[in-house]
Short mmCIF file of C-alpha atoms in Angstrom, two decimals:
data_model
loop_
_atom_site.label_atom_id
_atom_site.label_comp_id
_atom_site.label_asym_id
_atom_site.label_seq_id
_atom_site.Cartn_x
_atom_site.Cartn_y
_atom_site.Cartn_z
CA MET S 19 -8.35 16.24 111.04
CA THR S 20 -6.11 16.04 114.00
CA ALA S 21 -5.04 19.46 115.11
CA THR S 22 -6.52 22.60 116.51
CA ALA S 23 -3.96 25.23 115.60
CA SER S 24 -3.64 27.69 112.76
CA LEU S 25 -0.93 27.97 110.15
CA GLU S 26 -0.74 31.67 111.00
CA PRO S 27 1.89 33.17 113.30
CA ASN S 28 1.01 32.72 116.96
CA GLU S 29 -1.15 35.59 118.15
CA ALA S 30 -0.35 35.08 121.83
CA PRO S 31 2.99 36.15 123.33
CA ALA S 32 5.51 33.33 123.38
CA ARG S 33 5.65 31.60 126.72
CA ARG S 34 9.25 30.73 127.42
CA THR S 35 8.47 27.49 129.17
CA PRO S 36 11.45 25.16 129.55
CA TRP S 37 9.03 22.28 130.05
CA LEU S 38 7.53 22.81 126.59
CA SER S 39 11.00 22.94 125.08
CA GLY S 40 11.72 19.57 126.63
CA VAL S 41 8.50 18.13 125.25
CA ALA S 42 9.32 19.46 121.79
CA ILE S 43 12.83 17.99 121.86
CA PHE S 44 11.41 14.65 123.00
CA VAL S 45 8.96 14.61 120.08
CA VAL S 46 11.50 15.52 117.40
CA VAL S 47 14.11 13.07 118.69
CA MET S 48 11.57 10.26 118.64
CA THR S 49 10.23 11.17 115.19
CA PRO S 50 12.99 9.70 112.96
CA LEU S 51 13.35 6.69 115.24
CA LEU S 52 9.66 5.84 115.10
CA ALA S 53 9.47 6.65 111.39
CA TYR S 54 12.06 3.97 110.68
CA LEU S 55 11.36 1.40 113.38
CA ALA S 56 7.69 1.68 114.38
CA PRO S 57 5.49 4.20 112.52
CA LEU S 58 2.39 3.09 114.41
CA GLY S 59 4.07 4.55 117.47
CA PHE S 60 3.17 8.07 116.36
CA ALA S 61 -0.25 7.59 117.94
CA PRO S 62 1.06 7.11 121.50
CA LEU S 63 3.86 9.63 120.89
CA LEU S 64 1.45 12.47 120.07
CA ALA S 65 -0.94 11.41 122.81
CA LEU S 66 1.89 11.43 125.35
CA ALA S 67 3.15 14.77 124.02
CA GLY S 68 -0.32 16.24 124.50
CA LEU S 69 -0.48 15.02 128.08
CA LEU S 70 3.04 16.24 128.86
CA ALA S 71 2.32 19.63 127.30
CA LEU S 72 -0.80 20.26 129.38
CA PRO S 73 1.06 22.42 131.97
CA GLY S 74 1.97 24.85 129.18
CA LEU S 75 -1.38 24.76 127.37
CA ARG S 76 -3.03 28.12 126.84
CA LEU S 77 -6.06 28.19 124.57
CA THR S 78 -6.27 31.21 122.27
CA ARG S 79 -8.92 32.59 119.96
CA ALA S 80 -6.93 31.21 117.00
CA ALA S 81 -7.50 27.67 118.29
CA ALA S 82 -11.27 28.03 118.65
CA PRO S 83 -12.47 27.67 115.02
CA PRO S 84 -10.67 24.39 114.19
CA LEU S 85 -11.47 23.00 117.63
CA LEU S 86 -15.19 23.62 117.15
CA ILE S 87 -15.13 22.12 113.65
CA LEU S 88 -13.38 18.97 114.84
CA VAL S 89 -15.64 18.63 117.87
CA ALA S 90 -18.66 18.87 115.56
CA LEU S 91 -17.15 16.22 113.27
CA ALA S 92 -16.44 13.89 116.19
CA LEU S 93 -19.97 14.38 117.52
CA TRP S 94 -21.50 13.63 114.13
CA ALA S 95 -19.32 10.52 113.84
CA ALA S 96 -20.51 9.39 117.27
CA VAL S 97 -24.16 10.00 116.32
CA SER S 98 -23.70 7.99 113.10
CA MET S 99 -22.81 4.93 115.19
CA SER S 100 -26.54 4.62 115.91
CA TRP S 101 -27.12 3.44 112.32
CA SER S 102 -23.68 2.08 111.45
CA PRO S 103 -23.60 -1.66 110.65
CA PHE S 104 -20.24 -1.78 112.45
CA ALA S 105 -21.54 -0.29 115.70
CA ALA S 106 -20.57 -2.22 118.80
CA GLU S 107 -23.11 -3.06 121.46
CA LEU S 108 -22.29 -1.11 124.61
CA SER S 109 -23.30 -4.03 126.81
CA LYS S 110 -20.51 -6.11 125.28
CA LEU S 111 -17.75 -3.58 126.04
CA LYS S 112 -16.11 -5.15 129.06
CA GLY S 113 -12.32 -4.93 128.77
CA TYR S 114 -9.89 -2.24 127.64
CA GLY S 115 -9.47 -3.98 124.29
CA ASP S 116 -13.19 -3.74 123.60
CA ILE S 117 -13.34 -0.06 124.50
CA GLU S 118 -10.18 0.71 122.54
CA SER S 119 -11.86 -0.62 119.40
CA VAL S 120 -14.59 2.04 119.52
CA THR S 121 -13.52 4.60 116.92
CA ALA S 122 -15.94 7.30 118.09
CA LEU S 123 -14.44 7.29 121.58
CA LYS S 124 -10.90 7.36 120.23
CA LEU S 125 -11.69 10.40 118.09
CA PHE S 126 -12.49 12.44 121.19
CA LEU S 127 -9.39 11.21 123.00
CA GLN S 128 -7.20 11.98 119.99
CA LEU S 129 -8.75 15.40 119.55
CA ALA S 130 -7.98 16.21 123.17
CA THR S 131 -4.41 14.87 123.27
CA TYR S 132 -3.18 15.58 119.74
CA GLY S 133 -4.87 18.97 119.81
CA ALA S 134 -3.26 19.79 123.15
CA ALA S 135 0.16 18.94 121.73
CA VAL S 136 -0.31 21.22 118.71
CA VAL S 137 -1.76 24.17 120.63
CA ALA S 138 0.65 23.97 123.57
CA LEU S 139 3.77 23.71 121.41
CA ARG S 140 2.73 26.89 119.62
CA GLY S 141 3.66 28.54 122.92
CA LEU S 142 7.33 27.64 122.57
CA SER S 143 9.81 30.47 122.72
CA ASP S 144 11.54 31.20 119.42
CA ALA S 145 14.79 29.83 120.81
CA GLY S 146 13.12 26.61 121.93
CA ALA S 147 11.36 26.21 118.60
CA ARG S 148 14.61 26.76 116.71
CA ARG S 149 16.40 24.11 118.77
CA ALA S 150 13.65 21.58 118.19
CA GLY S 151 13.36 22.52 114.52
CA THR S 152 17.08 22.04 114.00
CA VAL S 153 17.00 18.59 115.59
CA LEU S 154 14.00 17.65 113.44
CA ALA S 155 15.64 18.83 110.21
CA TYR S 156 18.87 16.93 110.80
CA GLY S 157 16.90 13.90 111.98
CA MET S 158 14.85 13.85 108.77
CA THR S 159 18.01 14.13 106.69
CA ALA S 160 19.57 11.20 108.53
CA LEU S 161 16.34 9.20 108.17
CA ALA S 162 16.26 9.81 104.41
CA ALA S 163 19.88 8.66 104.05
CA VAL S 164 19.43 5.51 106.16
CA ALA S 165 16.12 4.58 104.51
CA ALA S 166 17.60 5.00 101.02
CA LEU S 167 20.63 2.90 101.87
CA ASP S 168 18.47 0.22 103.46
CA SER S 169 16.05 0.08 100.55
CA LEU S 170 18.93 -0.34 98.09
CA THR S 171 20.30 -3.25 100.15
CA GLY S 172 16.97 -5.05 100.40
CA ALA S 173 16.23 -3.83 103.94
CA ALA S 174 19.37 -5.52 105.28
CA ILE S 175 19.73 -2.98 108.09
CA TYR S 176 16.13 -3.35 109.21
CA GLN S 177 16.41 -7.14 109.16
CA LYS S 178 19.52 -7.07 111.36
CA LEU S 179 17.89 -4.70 113.83
CA HIS S 180 14.79 -6.88 113.94
CA LEU S 181 16.92 -9.99 114.42
CA ALA S 182 18.54 -8.30 117.41
CA THR S 183 15.16 -8.48 119.15
CA GLY S 184 15.25 -12.26 118.82
CA GLN S 185 12.86 -12.57 115.89
CA ALA S 186 13.65 -12.87 112.22
CA ILE S 187 11.62 -11.02 109.60
CA ARG S 188 11.11 -11.88 105.95
CA PRO S 189 12.94 -9.58 103.48
CA ASP S 190 9.73 -8.59 101.71
CA VAL S 191 8.02 -7.69 104.99
CA ALA S 192 11.10 -5.72 106.03
CA MET S 193 10.92 -3.74 102.79
CA VAL S 194 7.29 -2.88 103.55
CA LYS S 195 8.35 -1.65 106.99
CA VAL S 196 11.08 0.51 105.49
CA SER S 197 8.62 1.92 102.96
CA LEU S 198 6.47 3.34 105.77
CA SER S 199 9.22 5.82 106.61
CA THR S 200 8.66 7.49 103.25
CA TYR S 201 5.25 8.76 104.35
CA ILE S 202 6.79 10.61 107.28
CA LEU S 203 9.54 11.94 105.03
CA ALA S 204 7.02 13.14 102.45
CA LEU S 205 5.06 15.07 105.09
CA LEU S 206 7.96 16.57 107.02
CA PHE S 207 10.15 17.25 103.99
CA TRP S 208 8.82 20.78 103.56
CA PRO S 209 9.26 22.11 107.11
CA ALA S 210 12.64 20.35 107.38
CA ALA S 211 13.72 21.85 104.06
CA LEU S 212 12.73 25.34 105.20
CA VAL S 213 14.77 24.93 108.38
CA LEU S 214 17.80 23.69 106.44
CA SER S 215 17.52 26.54 103.94
CA ARG S 216 17.55 29.09 106.76
CA LEU S 217 20.52 27.32 108.30
CA TRP S 218 22.32 27.58 104.94
CA ARG S 219 22.39 23.81 104.49
CA SER S 220 21.03 23.50 100.96
CA GLY S 221 23.16 20.42 100.29
CA LEU S 222 21.29 18.54 103.00
CA ILE S 223 17.98 19.47 101.38
CA TRP S 224 19.11 17.72 98.21
CA LEU S 225 20.29 14.72 100.23
CA MET S 226 16.92 14.50 101.95
CA ALA S 227 15.05 14.85 98.65
CA VAL S 228 17.13 12.22 96.85
CA GLY S 229 16.93 9.83 99.80
CA THR S 230 13.15 10.18 100.01
CA LEU S 231 12.64 9.68 96.29
CA VAL S 232 15.03 6.73 96.07
CA THR S 233 13.35 4.96 98.97
CA SER S 234 9.89 5.68 97.58
CA ALA S 235 10.85 4.37 94.13
CA VAL S 236 12.58 1.22 95.39
CA CYS S 237 9.82 0.41 97.88
CA SER S 238 7.03 1.30 95.42
CA SER S 239 5.64 4.05 97.67
CA ASP S 240 3.87 5.66 94.73
CA ALA S 241 1.65 7.83 96.92
CA CYS S 242 4.71 9.51 98.43
CA ILE S 243 6.12 10.35 95.01
CA VAL S 244 2.76 11.79 93.95
CA ALA S 245 2.54 13.73 97.23
CA LEU S 246 6.01 15.23 96.80
CA ALA S 247 5.27 16.16 93.20
CA ALA S 248 1.92 17.75 94.10
CA GLY S 249 3.50 19.50 97.07
CA GLY S 250 6.26 20.85 94.84
CA LEU S 251 3.75 22.26 92.37
CA VAL S 252 1.77 23.92 95.13
CA TRP S 253 5.00 25.25 96.67
CA LEU S 254 5.81 26.94 93.35
CA LEU S 255 2.25 28.26 93.04
CA VAL S 256 2.24 29.93 96.44
CA TYR S 257 5.87 31.06 96.36
CA PHE S 258 5.61 32.81 93.00
CA ALA S 259 1.93 33.85 93.02
CA GLY S 260 1.80 34.80 96.69
CA GLN S 261 -1.63 35.52 98.10
CA THR S 262 -3.32 34.83 94.76
CA GLY S 263 -1.76 31.38 94.62
CA ALA S 264 -2.78 30.72 98.21
CA LYS S 265 -6.39 31.60 97.37
CA VAL S 266 -6.28 29.13 94.51
CA LEU S 267 -5.07 26.56 97.04
CA VAL S 268 -8.27 26.97 99.06
CA GLY S 269 -10.31 25.95 96.03
CA LEU S 270 -8.01 23.03 95.28
CA VAL S 271 -8.39 21.77 98.84
CA ALA S 272 -12.18 22.14 98.83
CA ALA S 273 -12.81 20.46 95.48
CA PRO S 274 -12.15 16.81 96.46
CA PHE S 275 -14.39 17.06 99.54
CA VAL S 276 -17.23 18.34 97.36
CA LEU S 277 -16.73 16.45 94.11
CA ALA S 278 -15.04 13.11 94.93
CA PRO S 279 -18.11 10.83 94.55
CA LEU S 280 -19.40 12.72 91.53
CA ALA S 281 -15.99 12.64 89.85
CA VAL S 282 -15.78 8.86 90.20
CA LEU S 283 -19.33 8.33 88.91
CA VAL S 284 -18.73 10.61 85.93
CA GLY S 285 -15.47 8.77 85.26
CA VAL S 286 -17.35 5.47 85.20
CA GLN S 287 -20.09 6.75 82.90
CA THR S 288 -17.70 8.38 80.45
CA GLY S 289 -15.38 5.39 80.26
CA VAL S 290 -12.43 7.15 81.86
CA VAL S 291 -12.25 4.64 84.71
CA ALA S 292 -12.35 1.72 82.25
CA TRP S 293 -9.54 3.35 80.28
CA LEU S 294 -7.48 3.76 83.46
CA HIS S 295 -8.04 0.10 84.36
CA ARG S 296 -6.09 -0.86 81.23
CA LEU S 297 -3.17 1.42 82.07
CA VAL S 298 -2.48 1.20 85.79
CA PRO S 299 -0.70 -1.56 87.75
CA ALA S 300 -2.53 -4.02 90.00
CA SER S 301 -2.47 -1.90 93.18
CA TRP S 302 -4.01 1.09 91.42
CA ASP S 303 -6.46 -1.15 89.57
CA ALA S 304 -7.70 -2.37 92.95
CA ARG S 305 -8.09 1.21 94.12
CA LEU S 306 -10.23 2.02 91.09
CA ASN S 307 -12.52 -0.90 91.93
CA ILE S 308 -12.82 0.23 95.55
CA TRP S 309 -13.51 3.84 94.59
CA THR S 310 -16.16 2.81 92.05
CA PHE S 311 -17.91 0.58 94.60
CA ALA S 312 -17.77 3.31 97.28
CA ALA S 313 -19.08 6.05 94.98
CA ASP S 314 -21.97 3.82 93.91
CA HIS S 315 -22.94 3.03 97.51
CA ILE S 316 -22.68 6.66 98.61
CA GLN S 317 -25.81 7.28 96.55
CA ALA S 318 -27.83 5.10 98.94
CA HIS S 319 -27.28 7.47 101.89
CA PRO S 320 -25.80 10.68 100.47
CA PHE S 321 -26.56 12.96 103.42
CA ARG S 322 -26.16 10.89 106.56
CA GLY S 323 -23.82 8.18 105.23
CA TRP S 324 -23.74 4.54 106.22
CA GLY S 325 -22.28 5.28 109.64
CA LEU S 326 -18.83 5.39 111.23
CA ASP S 327 -16.60 2.46 110.26
CA ALA S 328 -19.21 1.13 107.82
CA SER S 329 -16.39 0.71 105.28
CA ARG S 330 -15.33 -2.36 107.23
CA THR S 331 -18.60 -4.16 106.53
CA PHE S 332 -18.54 -4.46 102.74
CA GLY S 333 -16.28 -7.50 102.61
CA PRO S 334 -13.72 -7.88 99.80
CA ALA S 335 -15.22 -4.93 97.90
CA ILE S 336 -13.67 -2.55 100.45
CA PRO S 337 -10.77 -4.03 102.43
CA LEU S 338 -11.06 -2.11 105.75
CA HIS S 339 -11.29 1.36 104.15
CA THR S 340 -11.67 3.07 100.80
CA HIS S 341 -8.03 4.17 100.36
CA ASN S 342 -9.41 7.66 99.77
CA ALA S 343 -10.19 10.03 102.61
CA GLN S 344 -12.90 12.00 100.86
CA LEU S 345 -14.77 8.93 99.64
CA GLN S 346 -14.54 7.32 103.07
CA LEU S 347 -15.99 10.44 104.68
CA TRP S 348 -18.82 10.54 102.17
CA LEU S 349 -19.51 6.82 102.51
CA GLU S 350 -19.50 6.72 106.31
CA LEU S 351 -20.58 10.22 107.38
CA GLY S 352 -22.33 11.47 104.25
CA ALA S 353 -22.37 15.01 102.96
CA ILE S 354 -22.45 16.37 106.52
CA GLY S 355 -19.25 14.64 107.56
CA ALA S 356 -17.47 15.44 104.29
CA ALA S 357 -18.48 19.09 104.62
CA LEU S 358 -17.17 19.37 108.18
CA ALA S 359 -13.85 17.78 107.23
CA GLY S 360 -13.64 19.96 104.14
CA VAL S 361 -14.27 23.11 106.17
CA PHE S 362 -11.46 22.16 108.55
CA PHE S 363 -8.92 21.66 105.78
CA CYS S 364 -10.12 24.79 103.97
CA TRP S 365 -9.59 26.67 107.23
CA LEU S 366 -6.00 25.43 107.21
CA ALA S 367 -5.65 26.46 103.58
CA TYR S 368 -7.04 29.90 104.36
CA GLY S 369 -4.37 30.13 107.06
CA VAL S 370 -1.87 29.85 104.21
CA VAL S 371 -3.52 32.86 102.57
CA ARG S 372 -2.98 34.92 105.71
CA LEU S 373 0.52 33.57 106.18
CA SER S 374 1.48 34.58 102.63
CA GLN S 375 1.10 38.21 103.68
CA ARG S 376 4.02 37.74 106.05
CA SER S 377 6.26 35.31 104.21
CA ARG S 378 5.80 33.60 100.86
CA THR S 379 8.43 31.01 101.76
CA GLU S 380 6.65 29.99 104.95
CA ALA S 381 3.28 30.00 103.21
CA ALA S 382 4.65 27.81 100.42
CA MET S 383 6.03 25.37 102.99
CA ALA S 384 2.69 25.14 104.81
CA ALA S 385 0.80 24.73 101.54
CA ALA S 386 3.06 21.92 100.33
CA ALA S 387 2.81 20.08 103.65
CA LEU S 388 -0.99 20.41 103.65
CA VAL S 389 -1.31 19.12 100.09
CA GLY S 390 1.11 16.28 100.84
CA TYR S 391 -1.09 15.12 103.71
CA LEU S 392 -4.24 15.30 101.60
CA VAL S 393 -2.68 13.49 98.64
CA ILE S 394 -1.36 10.60 100.73
CA GLY S 395 -4.67 10.43 102.60
CA GLY S 396 -6.44 10.38 99.25
CA LEU S 397 -4.47 7.37 98.04
CA SER S 398 -3.40 5.23 100.95
CA PHE S 399 -4.65 5.24 104.53
CA GLY S 400 -7.96 5.12 106.34
CA VAL S 401 -9.27 8.40 107.73
CA TRP S 402 -9.47 7.16 111.32
CA GLN S 403 -6.09 5.43 111.65
CA GLU S 404 -4.56 6.76 114.89
CA TRP S 405 -0.98 6.97 113.68
CA TRP S 406 -2.04 8.77 110.51
CA LEU S 407 -4.03 11.34 112.47
CA GLY S 408 -1.03 11.70 114.77
CA LEU S 409 1.15 12.46 111.75
CA GLY S 410 -1.26 15.22 110.80
CA ALA S 411 -0.74 16.81 114.21
CA LEU S 412 3.02 16.30 113.95
CA THR S 413 3.07 18.02 110.55
CA LEU S 414 1.39 21.09 112.03
CA ILE S 415 3.88 21.10 114.89
CA ALA S 416 6.80 20.83 112.45
CA CYS S 417 5.49 23.74 110.37
CA GLY S 418 5.26 25.83 113.54
CA LEU S 419 8.86 25.00 114.48
CA ALA S 420 10.12 25.90 111.01
CA ARG S 421 8.47 29.33 111.11
CA ALA S 422 10.55 30.27 114.15
CA PHE S 423 13.64 30.57 111.98
CA ASP S 424 14.40 34.05 110.65
CA GLU S 425 14.41 34.84 106.95
CA PRO S 426 17.96 34.88 105.49
CA GLN S 427 19.45 38.36 105.51
CA TRP S 428 20.62 38.55 101.95
CA THR S 429 22.11 42.00 102.55
CA SER S 430 24.75 40.34 104.70
CA LEU S 431 26.20 38.90 101.51
CA ASP S 432 27.42 42.36 100.48
CA GLU S 433 30.63 41.82 102.39
CA LEU S 434 31.41 38.89 100.11
CA THR S 435 31.43 41.11 97.02
CA PRO S 436 34.32 43.27 95.82
CA LEU S 437 32.07 46.34 95.56
CA SER S 438 33.01 47.84 98.93
#
């Protein structure tokens, strides 16, 4: 819920703005560095990118639908603060820290800055996009290799870098920090892989895949493994089934936003949740408890919800958030908020349908990246976390950069055959 650009090809003529190329290079150079050293930095990175890109911003008709949806969602979230138990009293907002804690205000600021970054960078020339895309692809490959090596050595590299700042860090905490890079790798794997495939660097795709999976397995980033697996299945669906597969994707995206609370309640009543409790490890067992509690409380206010950030008020039953985007939306913003968010993501999915008419490979990439974001959001982070919303915008930017690369000209391989 962070961006205001389509997954379709840009309808407006490319604006060959050197300034935008510089902004894009800045973003992609910083991406692997932040992913490894400070993932929370993606919030200020995307905000700064949006501000820097303002001189090249040109709103198009393609940007209007998602922008209106997200504005409506932000407005509804702001309205819900009037009944939220977590609402802050305006009279007590005195310093920057107090104002910065108001989620409703931050949503509008993020929509403006993150959205500006996505829309403006769609105006890159093809040459500028290819340069930035190449840097991003190689950066992600390097990140995957370093993260895998570090995870296998118990985060020794991260500990030494942290010690260089004058502060030691516990090995277990360092491993958690390294594990955060897997979420960025899982999201940007698909656009980076498309770039590498069109640069004829298939070996690097395998290196990036192995590095991501090794790091995820060693650091117990289960959500990333699930996201990559789900993304791979959707990639195959869209690549081989084309437009039909993309239409199926729209339904798959919509279903959790409609059925999440009902699915949990049915699972409880039929004993499926109890059966899962006996099978899953502790972290997933805790998630099942949170999801059950959230689904039960959604019934109290199914249409309006409990209000923005209400998840933070239920004590140990819900530690900060529900660890499921759809349930958090239902719990805090009710059916109205869940519907608005669902419409936005379905709009992105429908963009994949249109994109499949041009290129199945590009459509499959966009579909896999979209599903990866939804899967991780459905298992790990809170909906309103700034850095996570920033990663959503970055994923859209990365998909746009990857689509600037031409399809491989397989006919050029004729000269390698002895038939001529």
